[in-house]
C-alpha positions as MATLAB code, in Angstrom:
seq = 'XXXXXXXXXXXXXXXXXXXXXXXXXXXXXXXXXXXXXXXXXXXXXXXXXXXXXXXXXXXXXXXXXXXXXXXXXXXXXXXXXXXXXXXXXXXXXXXXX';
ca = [
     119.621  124.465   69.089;
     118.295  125.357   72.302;
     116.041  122.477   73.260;
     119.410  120.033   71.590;
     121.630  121.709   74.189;
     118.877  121.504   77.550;
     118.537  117.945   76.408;
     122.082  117.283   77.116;
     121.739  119.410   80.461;
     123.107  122.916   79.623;
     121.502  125.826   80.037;
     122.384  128.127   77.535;
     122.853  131.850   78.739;
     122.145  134.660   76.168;
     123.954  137.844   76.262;
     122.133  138.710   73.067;
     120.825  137.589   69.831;
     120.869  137.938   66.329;
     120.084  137.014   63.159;
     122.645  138.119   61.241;
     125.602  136.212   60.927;
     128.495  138.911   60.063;
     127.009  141.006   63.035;
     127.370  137.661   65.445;
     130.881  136.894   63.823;
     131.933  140.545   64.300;
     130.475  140.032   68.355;
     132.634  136.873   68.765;
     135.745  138.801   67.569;
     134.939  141.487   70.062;
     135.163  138.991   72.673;
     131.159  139.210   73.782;
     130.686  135.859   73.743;
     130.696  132.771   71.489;
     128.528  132.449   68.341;
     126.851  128.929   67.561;
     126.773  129.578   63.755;
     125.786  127.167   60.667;
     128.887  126.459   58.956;
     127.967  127.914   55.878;
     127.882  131.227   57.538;
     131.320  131.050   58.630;
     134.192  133.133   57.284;
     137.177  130.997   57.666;
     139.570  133.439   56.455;
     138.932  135.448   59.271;
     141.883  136.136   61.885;
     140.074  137.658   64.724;
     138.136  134.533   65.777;
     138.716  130.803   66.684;
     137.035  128.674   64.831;
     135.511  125.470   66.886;
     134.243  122.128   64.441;
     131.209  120.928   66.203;
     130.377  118.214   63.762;
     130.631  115.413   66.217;
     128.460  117.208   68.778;
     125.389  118.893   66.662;
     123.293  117.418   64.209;
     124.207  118.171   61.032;
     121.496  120.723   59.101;
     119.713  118.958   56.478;
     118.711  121.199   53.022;
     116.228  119.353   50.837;
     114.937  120.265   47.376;
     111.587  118.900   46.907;
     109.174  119.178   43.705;
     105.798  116.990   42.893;
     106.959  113.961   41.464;
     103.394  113.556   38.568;
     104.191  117.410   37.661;
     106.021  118.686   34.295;
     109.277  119.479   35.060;
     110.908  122.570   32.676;
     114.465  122.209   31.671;
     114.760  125.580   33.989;
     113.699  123.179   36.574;
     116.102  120.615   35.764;
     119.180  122.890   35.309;
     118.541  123.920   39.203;
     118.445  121.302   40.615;
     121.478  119.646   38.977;
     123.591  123.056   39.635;
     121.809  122.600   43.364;
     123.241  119.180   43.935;
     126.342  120.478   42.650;
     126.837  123.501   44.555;
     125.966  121.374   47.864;
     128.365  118.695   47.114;
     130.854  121.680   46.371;
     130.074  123.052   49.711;
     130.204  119.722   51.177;
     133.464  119.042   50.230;
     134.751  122.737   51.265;
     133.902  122.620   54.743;
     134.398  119.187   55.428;
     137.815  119.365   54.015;
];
């Protein structure tokens, strides 16, 4: 995120950092600064913070699955990845909506 936003010329200025995303949700309600979050991190019922959409100025995060394609495959397998591809399209279709 840092070398997207100096490649577009601004310098971004860190009043501190996390990793955990209630703790930088509960910072941004506290007025401390703004939070640059993944949007599956997000609590959008939340009242005590403004919510900005991005999408048209950060690359969106790709999440791959990837498995050998010569190797046995168990039904276990299988089943995750379908629910996987499920659960991202569900996602998909949350936030985007």
């Amino acid at each position: 995120m840092e070398r997207f936003l100096r490649s577009r010329g601004i310098e971004p200025r860190f009043v501190f950092r996390a990793e955990d995303n209630h703790l930088l949700l509960g910072l941004a309600a506290q007025g401390v600064g703004a939070a640059i979050m993944p949007a599956l991190a997000i609590e959008r019922s939340r009242d005590d913070v403004v919510l900005v959409d991005l999408e048209d100025e950060i690359p969106r995060r790709r999440i791959g699955l990837v498995r050998h394609p010569d190797r046995y495959q168990t039904p276990a397998a299988t089943a995750f990845m379908q629910l996987a591809r499920q659960t991202a399209a569900d996602l998909a279709d949350r936030i985007l909506a």
